[in-house]
PDB file of C-alpha atoms in Angstrom:
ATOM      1  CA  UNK L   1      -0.072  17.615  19.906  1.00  0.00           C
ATOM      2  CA  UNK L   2       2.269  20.179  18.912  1.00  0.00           C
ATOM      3  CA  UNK L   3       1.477  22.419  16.541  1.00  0.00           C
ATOM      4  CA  UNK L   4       1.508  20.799  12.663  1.00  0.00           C
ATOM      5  CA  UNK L   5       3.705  17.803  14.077  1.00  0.00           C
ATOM      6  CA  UNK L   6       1.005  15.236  14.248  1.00  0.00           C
ATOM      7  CA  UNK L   7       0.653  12.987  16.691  1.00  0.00           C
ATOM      8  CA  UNK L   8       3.828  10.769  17.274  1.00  0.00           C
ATOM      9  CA  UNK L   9       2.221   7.541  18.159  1.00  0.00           C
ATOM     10  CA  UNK L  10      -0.051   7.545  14.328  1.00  0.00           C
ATOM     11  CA  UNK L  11       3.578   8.093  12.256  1.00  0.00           C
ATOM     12  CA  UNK L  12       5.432   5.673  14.497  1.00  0.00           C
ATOM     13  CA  UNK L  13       1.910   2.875  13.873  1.00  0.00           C
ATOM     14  CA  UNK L  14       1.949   3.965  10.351  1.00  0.00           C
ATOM     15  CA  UNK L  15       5.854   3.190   9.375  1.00  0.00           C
ATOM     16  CA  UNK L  16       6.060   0.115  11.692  1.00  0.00           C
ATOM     17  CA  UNK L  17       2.674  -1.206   9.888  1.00  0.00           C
ATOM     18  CA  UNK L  18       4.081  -1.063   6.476  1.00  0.00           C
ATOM     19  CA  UNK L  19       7.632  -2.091   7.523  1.00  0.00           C
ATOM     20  CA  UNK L  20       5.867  -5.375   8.701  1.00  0.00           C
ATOM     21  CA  UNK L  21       4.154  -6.101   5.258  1.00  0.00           C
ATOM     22  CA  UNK L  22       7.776  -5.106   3.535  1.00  0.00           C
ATOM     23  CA  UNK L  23       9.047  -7.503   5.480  1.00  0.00           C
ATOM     24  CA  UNK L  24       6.354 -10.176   4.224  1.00  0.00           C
ATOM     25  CA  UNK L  25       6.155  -9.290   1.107  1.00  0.00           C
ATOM     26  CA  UNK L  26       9.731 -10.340   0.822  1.00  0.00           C
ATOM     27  CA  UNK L  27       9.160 -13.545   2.367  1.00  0.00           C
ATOM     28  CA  UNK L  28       6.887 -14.075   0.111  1.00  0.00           C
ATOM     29  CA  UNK L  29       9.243 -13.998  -2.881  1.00  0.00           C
ATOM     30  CA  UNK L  30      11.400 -16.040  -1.324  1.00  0.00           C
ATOM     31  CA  UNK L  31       9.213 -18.517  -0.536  1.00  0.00           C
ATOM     32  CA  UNK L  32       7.181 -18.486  -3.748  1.00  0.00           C
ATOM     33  CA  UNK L  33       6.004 -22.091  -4.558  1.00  0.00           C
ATOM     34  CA  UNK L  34       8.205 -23.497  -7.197  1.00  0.00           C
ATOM     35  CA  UNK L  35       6.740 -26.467  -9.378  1.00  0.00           C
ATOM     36  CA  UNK L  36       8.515 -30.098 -10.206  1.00  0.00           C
ATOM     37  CA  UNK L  37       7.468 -31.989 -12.819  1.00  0.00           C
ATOM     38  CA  UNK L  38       6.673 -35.951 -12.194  1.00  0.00           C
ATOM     39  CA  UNK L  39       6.023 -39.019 -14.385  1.00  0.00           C
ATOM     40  CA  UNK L  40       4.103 -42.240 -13.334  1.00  0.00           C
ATOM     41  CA  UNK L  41       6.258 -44.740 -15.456  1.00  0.00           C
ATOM     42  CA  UNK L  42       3.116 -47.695 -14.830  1.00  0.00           C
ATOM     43  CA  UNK L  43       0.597 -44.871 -16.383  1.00  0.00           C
ATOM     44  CA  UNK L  44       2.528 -42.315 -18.255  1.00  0.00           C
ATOM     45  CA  UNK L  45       0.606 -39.952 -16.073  1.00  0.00           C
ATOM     46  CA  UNK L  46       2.779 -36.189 -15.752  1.00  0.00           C
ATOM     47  CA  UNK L  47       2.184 -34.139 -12.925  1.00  0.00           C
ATOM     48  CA  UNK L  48       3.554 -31.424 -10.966  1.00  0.00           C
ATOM     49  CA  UNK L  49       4.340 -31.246  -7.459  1.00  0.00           C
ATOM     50  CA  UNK L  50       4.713 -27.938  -6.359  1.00  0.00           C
ATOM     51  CA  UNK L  51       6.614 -26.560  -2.693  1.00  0.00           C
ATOM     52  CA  UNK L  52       5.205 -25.587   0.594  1.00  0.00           C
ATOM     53  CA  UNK L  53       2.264 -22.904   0.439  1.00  0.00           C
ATOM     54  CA  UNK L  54       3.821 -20.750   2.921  1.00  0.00           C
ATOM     55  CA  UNK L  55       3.879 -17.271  -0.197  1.00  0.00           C
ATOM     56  CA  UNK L  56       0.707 -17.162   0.129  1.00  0.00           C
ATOM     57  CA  UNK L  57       0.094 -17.094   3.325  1.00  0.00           C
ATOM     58  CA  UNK L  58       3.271 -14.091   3.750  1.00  0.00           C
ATOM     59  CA  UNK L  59       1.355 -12.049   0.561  1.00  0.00           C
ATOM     60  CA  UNK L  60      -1.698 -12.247   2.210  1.00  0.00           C
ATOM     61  CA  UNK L  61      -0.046 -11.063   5.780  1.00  0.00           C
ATOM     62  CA  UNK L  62       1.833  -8.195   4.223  1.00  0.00           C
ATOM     63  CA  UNK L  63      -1.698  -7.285   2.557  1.00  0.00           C
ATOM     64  CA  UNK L  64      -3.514  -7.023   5.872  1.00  0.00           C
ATOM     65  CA  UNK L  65      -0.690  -5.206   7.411  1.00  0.00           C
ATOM     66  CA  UNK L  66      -0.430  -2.460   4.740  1.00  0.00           C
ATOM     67  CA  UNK L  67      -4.482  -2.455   4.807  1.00  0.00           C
ATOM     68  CA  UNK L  68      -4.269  -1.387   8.681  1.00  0.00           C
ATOM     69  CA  UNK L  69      -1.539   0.884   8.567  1.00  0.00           C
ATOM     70  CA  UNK L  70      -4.049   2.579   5.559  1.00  0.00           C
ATOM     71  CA  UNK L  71      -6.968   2.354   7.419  1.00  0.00           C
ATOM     72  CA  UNK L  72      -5.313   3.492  10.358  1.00  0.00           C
ATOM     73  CA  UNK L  73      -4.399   6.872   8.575  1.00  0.00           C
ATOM     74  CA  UNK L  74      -7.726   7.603   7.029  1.00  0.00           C
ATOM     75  CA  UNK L  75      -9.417   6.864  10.154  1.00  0.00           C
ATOM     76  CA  UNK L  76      -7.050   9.423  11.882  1.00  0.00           C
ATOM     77  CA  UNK L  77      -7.498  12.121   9.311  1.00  0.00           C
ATOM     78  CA  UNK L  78     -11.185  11.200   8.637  1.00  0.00           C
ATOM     79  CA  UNK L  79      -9.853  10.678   4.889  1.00  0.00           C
ATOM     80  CA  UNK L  80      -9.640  14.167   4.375  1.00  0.00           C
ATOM     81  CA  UNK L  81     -13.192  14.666   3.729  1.00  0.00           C
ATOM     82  CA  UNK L  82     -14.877  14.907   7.142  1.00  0.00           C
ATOM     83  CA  UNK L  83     -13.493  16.848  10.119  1.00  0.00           C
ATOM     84  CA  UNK L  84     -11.978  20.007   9.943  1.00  0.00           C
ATOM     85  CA  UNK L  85     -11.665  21.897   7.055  1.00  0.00           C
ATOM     86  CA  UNK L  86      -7.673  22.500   5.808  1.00  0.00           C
ATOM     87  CA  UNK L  87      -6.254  25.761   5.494  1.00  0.00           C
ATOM     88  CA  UNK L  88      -6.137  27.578   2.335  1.00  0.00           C
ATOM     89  CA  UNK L  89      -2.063  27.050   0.812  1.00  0.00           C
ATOM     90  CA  UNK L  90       0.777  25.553   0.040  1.00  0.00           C
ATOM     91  CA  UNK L  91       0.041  22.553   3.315  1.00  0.00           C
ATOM     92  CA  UNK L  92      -3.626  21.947   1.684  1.00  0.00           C
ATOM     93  CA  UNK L  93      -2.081  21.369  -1.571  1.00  0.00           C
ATOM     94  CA  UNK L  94       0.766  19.108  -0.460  1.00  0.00           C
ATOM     95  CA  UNK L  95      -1.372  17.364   1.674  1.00  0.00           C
ATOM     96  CA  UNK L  96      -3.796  16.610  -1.053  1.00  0.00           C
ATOM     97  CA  UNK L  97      -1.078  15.296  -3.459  1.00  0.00           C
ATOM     98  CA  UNK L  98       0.146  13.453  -1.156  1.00  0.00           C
ATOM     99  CA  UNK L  99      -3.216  12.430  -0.506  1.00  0.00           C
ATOM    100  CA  UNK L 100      -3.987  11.012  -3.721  1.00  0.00           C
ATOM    101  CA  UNK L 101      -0.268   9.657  -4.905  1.00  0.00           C
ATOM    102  CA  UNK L 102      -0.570   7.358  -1.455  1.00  0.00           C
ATOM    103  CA  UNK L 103      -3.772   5.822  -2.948  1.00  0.00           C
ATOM    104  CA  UNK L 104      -2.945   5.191  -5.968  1.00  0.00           C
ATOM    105  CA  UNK L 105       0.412   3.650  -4.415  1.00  0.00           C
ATOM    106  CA  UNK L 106      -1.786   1.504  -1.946  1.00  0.00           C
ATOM    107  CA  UNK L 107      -3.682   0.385  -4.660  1.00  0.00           C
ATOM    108  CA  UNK L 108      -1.211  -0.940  -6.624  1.00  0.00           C
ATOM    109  CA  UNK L 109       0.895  -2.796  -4.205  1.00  0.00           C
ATOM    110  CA  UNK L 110      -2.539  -4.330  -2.834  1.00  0.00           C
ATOM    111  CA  UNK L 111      -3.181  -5.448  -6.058  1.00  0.00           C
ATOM    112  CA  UNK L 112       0.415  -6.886  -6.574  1.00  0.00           C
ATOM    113  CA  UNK L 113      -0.046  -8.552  -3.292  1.00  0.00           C
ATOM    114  CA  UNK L 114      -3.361 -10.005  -3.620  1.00  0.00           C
ATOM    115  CA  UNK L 115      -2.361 -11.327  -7.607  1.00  0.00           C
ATOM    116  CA  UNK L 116       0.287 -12.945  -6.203  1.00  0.00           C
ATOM    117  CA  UNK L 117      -1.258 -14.597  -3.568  1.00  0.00           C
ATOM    118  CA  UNK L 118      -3.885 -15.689  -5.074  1.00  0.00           C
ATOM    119  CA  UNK L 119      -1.481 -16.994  -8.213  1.00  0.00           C
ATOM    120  CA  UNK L 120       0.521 -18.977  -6.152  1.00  0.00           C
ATOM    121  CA  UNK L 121      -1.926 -20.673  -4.162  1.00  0.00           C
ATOM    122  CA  UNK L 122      -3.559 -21.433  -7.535  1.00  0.00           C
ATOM    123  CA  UNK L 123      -0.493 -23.071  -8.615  1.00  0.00           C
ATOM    124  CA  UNK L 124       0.121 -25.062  -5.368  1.00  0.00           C
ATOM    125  CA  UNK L 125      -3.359 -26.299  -4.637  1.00  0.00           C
ATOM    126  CA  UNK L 126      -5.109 -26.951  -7.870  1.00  0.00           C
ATOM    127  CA  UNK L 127      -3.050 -28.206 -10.214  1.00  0.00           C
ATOM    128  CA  UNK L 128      -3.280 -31.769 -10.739  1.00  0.00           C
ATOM    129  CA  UNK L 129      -2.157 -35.120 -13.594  1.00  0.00           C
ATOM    130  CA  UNK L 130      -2.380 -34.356 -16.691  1.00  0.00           C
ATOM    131  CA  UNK L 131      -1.954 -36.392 -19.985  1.00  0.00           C
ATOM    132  CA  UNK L 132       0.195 -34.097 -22.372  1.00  0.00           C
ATOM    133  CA  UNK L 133       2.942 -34.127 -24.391  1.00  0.00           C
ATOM    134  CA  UNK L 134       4.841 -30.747 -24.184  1.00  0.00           C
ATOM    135  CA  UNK L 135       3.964 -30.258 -20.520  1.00  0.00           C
ATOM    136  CA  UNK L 136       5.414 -27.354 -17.410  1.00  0.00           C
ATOM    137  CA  UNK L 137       5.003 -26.568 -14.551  1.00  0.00           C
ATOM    138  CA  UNK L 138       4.063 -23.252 -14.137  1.00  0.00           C
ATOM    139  CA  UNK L 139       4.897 -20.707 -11.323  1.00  0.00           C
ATOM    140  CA  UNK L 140       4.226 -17.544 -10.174  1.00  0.00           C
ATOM    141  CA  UNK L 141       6.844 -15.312 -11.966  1.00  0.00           C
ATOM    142  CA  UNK L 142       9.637 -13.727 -10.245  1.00  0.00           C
ATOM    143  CA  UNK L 143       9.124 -10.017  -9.188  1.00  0.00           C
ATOM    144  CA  UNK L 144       5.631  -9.516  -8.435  1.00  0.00           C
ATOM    145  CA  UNK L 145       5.919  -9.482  -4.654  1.00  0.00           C
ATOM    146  CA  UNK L 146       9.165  -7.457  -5.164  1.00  0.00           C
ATOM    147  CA  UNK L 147       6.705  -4.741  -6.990  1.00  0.00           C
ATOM    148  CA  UNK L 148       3.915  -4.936  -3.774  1.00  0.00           C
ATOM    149  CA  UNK L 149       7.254  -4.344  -1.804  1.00  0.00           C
ATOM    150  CA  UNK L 150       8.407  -1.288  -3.739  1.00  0.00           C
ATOM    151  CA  UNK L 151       5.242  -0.181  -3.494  1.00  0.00           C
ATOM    152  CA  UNK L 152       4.683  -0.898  -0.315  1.00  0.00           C
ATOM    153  CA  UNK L 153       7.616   1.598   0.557  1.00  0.00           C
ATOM    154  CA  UNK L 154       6.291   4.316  -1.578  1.00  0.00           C
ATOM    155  CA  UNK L 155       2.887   3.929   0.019  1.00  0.00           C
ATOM    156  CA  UNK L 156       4.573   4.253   3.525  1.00  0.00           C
ATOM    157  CA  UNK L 157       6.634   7.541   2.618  1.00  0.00           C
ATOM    158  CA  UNK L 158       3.597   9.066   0.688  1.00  0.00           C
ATOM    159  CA  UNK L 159       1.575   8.527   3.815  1.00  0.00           C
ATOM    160  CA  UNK L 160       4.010   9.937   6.131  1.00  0.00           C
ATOM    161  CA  UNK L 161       4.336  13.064   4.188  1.00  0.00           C
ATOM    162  CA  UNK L 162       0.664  12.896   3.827  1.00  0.00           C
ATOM    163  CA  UNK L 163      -0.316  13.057   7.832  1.00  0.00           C
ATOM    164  CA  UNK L 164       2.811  15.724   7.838  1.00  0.00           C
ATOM    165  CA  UNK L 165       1.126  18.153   5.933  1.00  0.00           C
ATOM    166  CA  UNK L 166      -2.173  17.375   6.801  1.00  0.00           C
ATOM    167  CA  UNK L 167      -2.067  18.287  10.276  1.00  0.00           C
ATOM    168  CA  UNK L 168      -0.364  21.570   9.420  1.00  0.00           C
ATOM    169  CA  UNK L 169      -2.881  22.135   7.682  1.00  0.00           C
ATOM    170  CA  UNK L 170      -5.258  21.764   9.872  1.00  0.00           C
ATOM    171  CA  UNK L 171      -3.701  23.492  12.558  1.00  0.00           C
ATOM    172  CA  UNK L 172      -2.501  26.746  11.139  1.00  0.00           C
ATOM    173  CA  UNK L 173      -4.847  29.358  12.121  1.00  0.00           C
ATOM    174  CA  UNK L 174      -6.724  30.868   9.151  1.00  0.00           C
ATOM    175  CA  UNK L 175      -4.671  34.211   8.234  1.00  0.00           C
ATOM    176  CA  UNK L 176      -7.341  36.769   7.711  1.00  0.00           C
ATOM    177  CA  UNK L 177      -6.103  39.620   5.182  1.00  0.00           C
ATOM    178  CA  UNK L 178      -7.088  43.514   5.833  1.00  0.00           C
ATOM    179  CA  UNK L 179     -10.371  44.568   3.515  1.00  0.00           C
ATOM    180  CA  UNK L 180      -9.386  46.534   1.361  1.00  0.00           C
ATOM    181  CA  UNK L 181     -12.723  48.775   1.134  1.00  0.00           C
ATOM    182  CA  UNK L 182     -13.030  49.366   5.156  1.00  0.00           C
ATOM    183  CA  UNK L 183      -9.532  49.545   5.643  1.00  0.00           C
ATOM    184  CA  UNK L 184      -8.981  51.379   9.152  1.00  0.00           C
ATOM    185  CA  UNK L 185      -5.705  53.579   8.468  1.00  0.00           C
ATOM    186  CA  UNK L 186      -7.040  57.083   9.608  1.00  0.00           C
ATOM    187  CA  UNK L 187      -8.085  58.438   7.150  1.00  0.00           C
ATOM    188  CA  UNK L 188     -11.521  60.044   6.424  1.00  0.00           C
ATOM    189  CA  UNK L 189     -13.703  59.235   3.924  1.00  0.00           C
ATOM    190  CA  UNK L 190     -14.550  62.349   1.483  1.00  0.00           C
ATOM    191  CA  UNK L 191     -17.802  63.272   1.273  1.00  0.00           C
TER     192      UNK L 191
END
């Protein structure tokens, strides 16, 4: 490992991970289960038949994949908290923004994910006939896998930036400064 680089192989795992859950969580909004209302004319029964369930299945892929690419990282750098202590400076402070703006990022687009998973395959599998009057079909709305997406991006730079500053701050050799009060320079002490 060279020194504060980081290993290669964990950045290139890390960016291809969340480039793979990107990459679902835009299939998932373009594939999010869209709703059709239908009317029995022999029962004046109203129901909605709703598209393939294929969103869910892509929001709950890009979920894992952002999940492993996380886990990955904090199993690598022991989640900052076990392991080697980080040097005192500007890389230990970086690396603990960094730290805490790529949870906060992972949290959100898991949360966008899993919402609109779970939405849509509420919409597609459990929705049934209904006797109403002023009736819809409802569907997940437009945007929310977008958001895990955007997020899902700012997740994978935070965590690159992260592991970046991490490991340079783990590798810089402690810089010890001269003590003032037994300071060697030559001079004799008066007595």
């Amino acid at each position: 490992m060279a020194e504060g680089r980081g290993s290669t192989l964990v950045h290139l795992l890390v960016v291809v991970l969340s480039l793979v859950a990107f990459g679902f969580a835009i299939a998932a909004e373009r594939r999010r289960s869209v709703g059709t209302m239908f009317k029995i004319e022999k029962t004046n029964e109203t129901y909605c038949s709703y598209s393939s369930d294929v969103a869910t299945g892509y929001g709950v892929g890009a979920f894992l994949f952002l999940l492993s690419g996380e886990s990955l990282l904090m199993g690598v750098t022991k989640c900052m908290c076990f392991g080697r202590p980080l040097t005192p400076g500007g890389n230990r402070a970086w690396s603990i923004i960094y730290f805490l703006s790529s949870w906060i990022t992972f949290l959100v687009a898991e949360a966008c994910l899993i919402a609109g998973a779970t939405k849509n395959a509420y919409h597609t599998k459990y929705r049934g006939m209904i006797l109403a009057q002023n009736f819809s079909c409802e569907a997940l709305r437009k945007g929310v896998f977008v958001a895990g997406a955007v997020f899902i991006v700012a997740t994978m730079i935070l965590n690159v930036y992260y592991y970046m500053y991490f490991t340079k701050a783990t590798t810089t050799p402690v810089s010890h400064k001269a003590n003032r009060v037994s300071s060697t320079v030559g001079m004799a002490g008066y007595a």
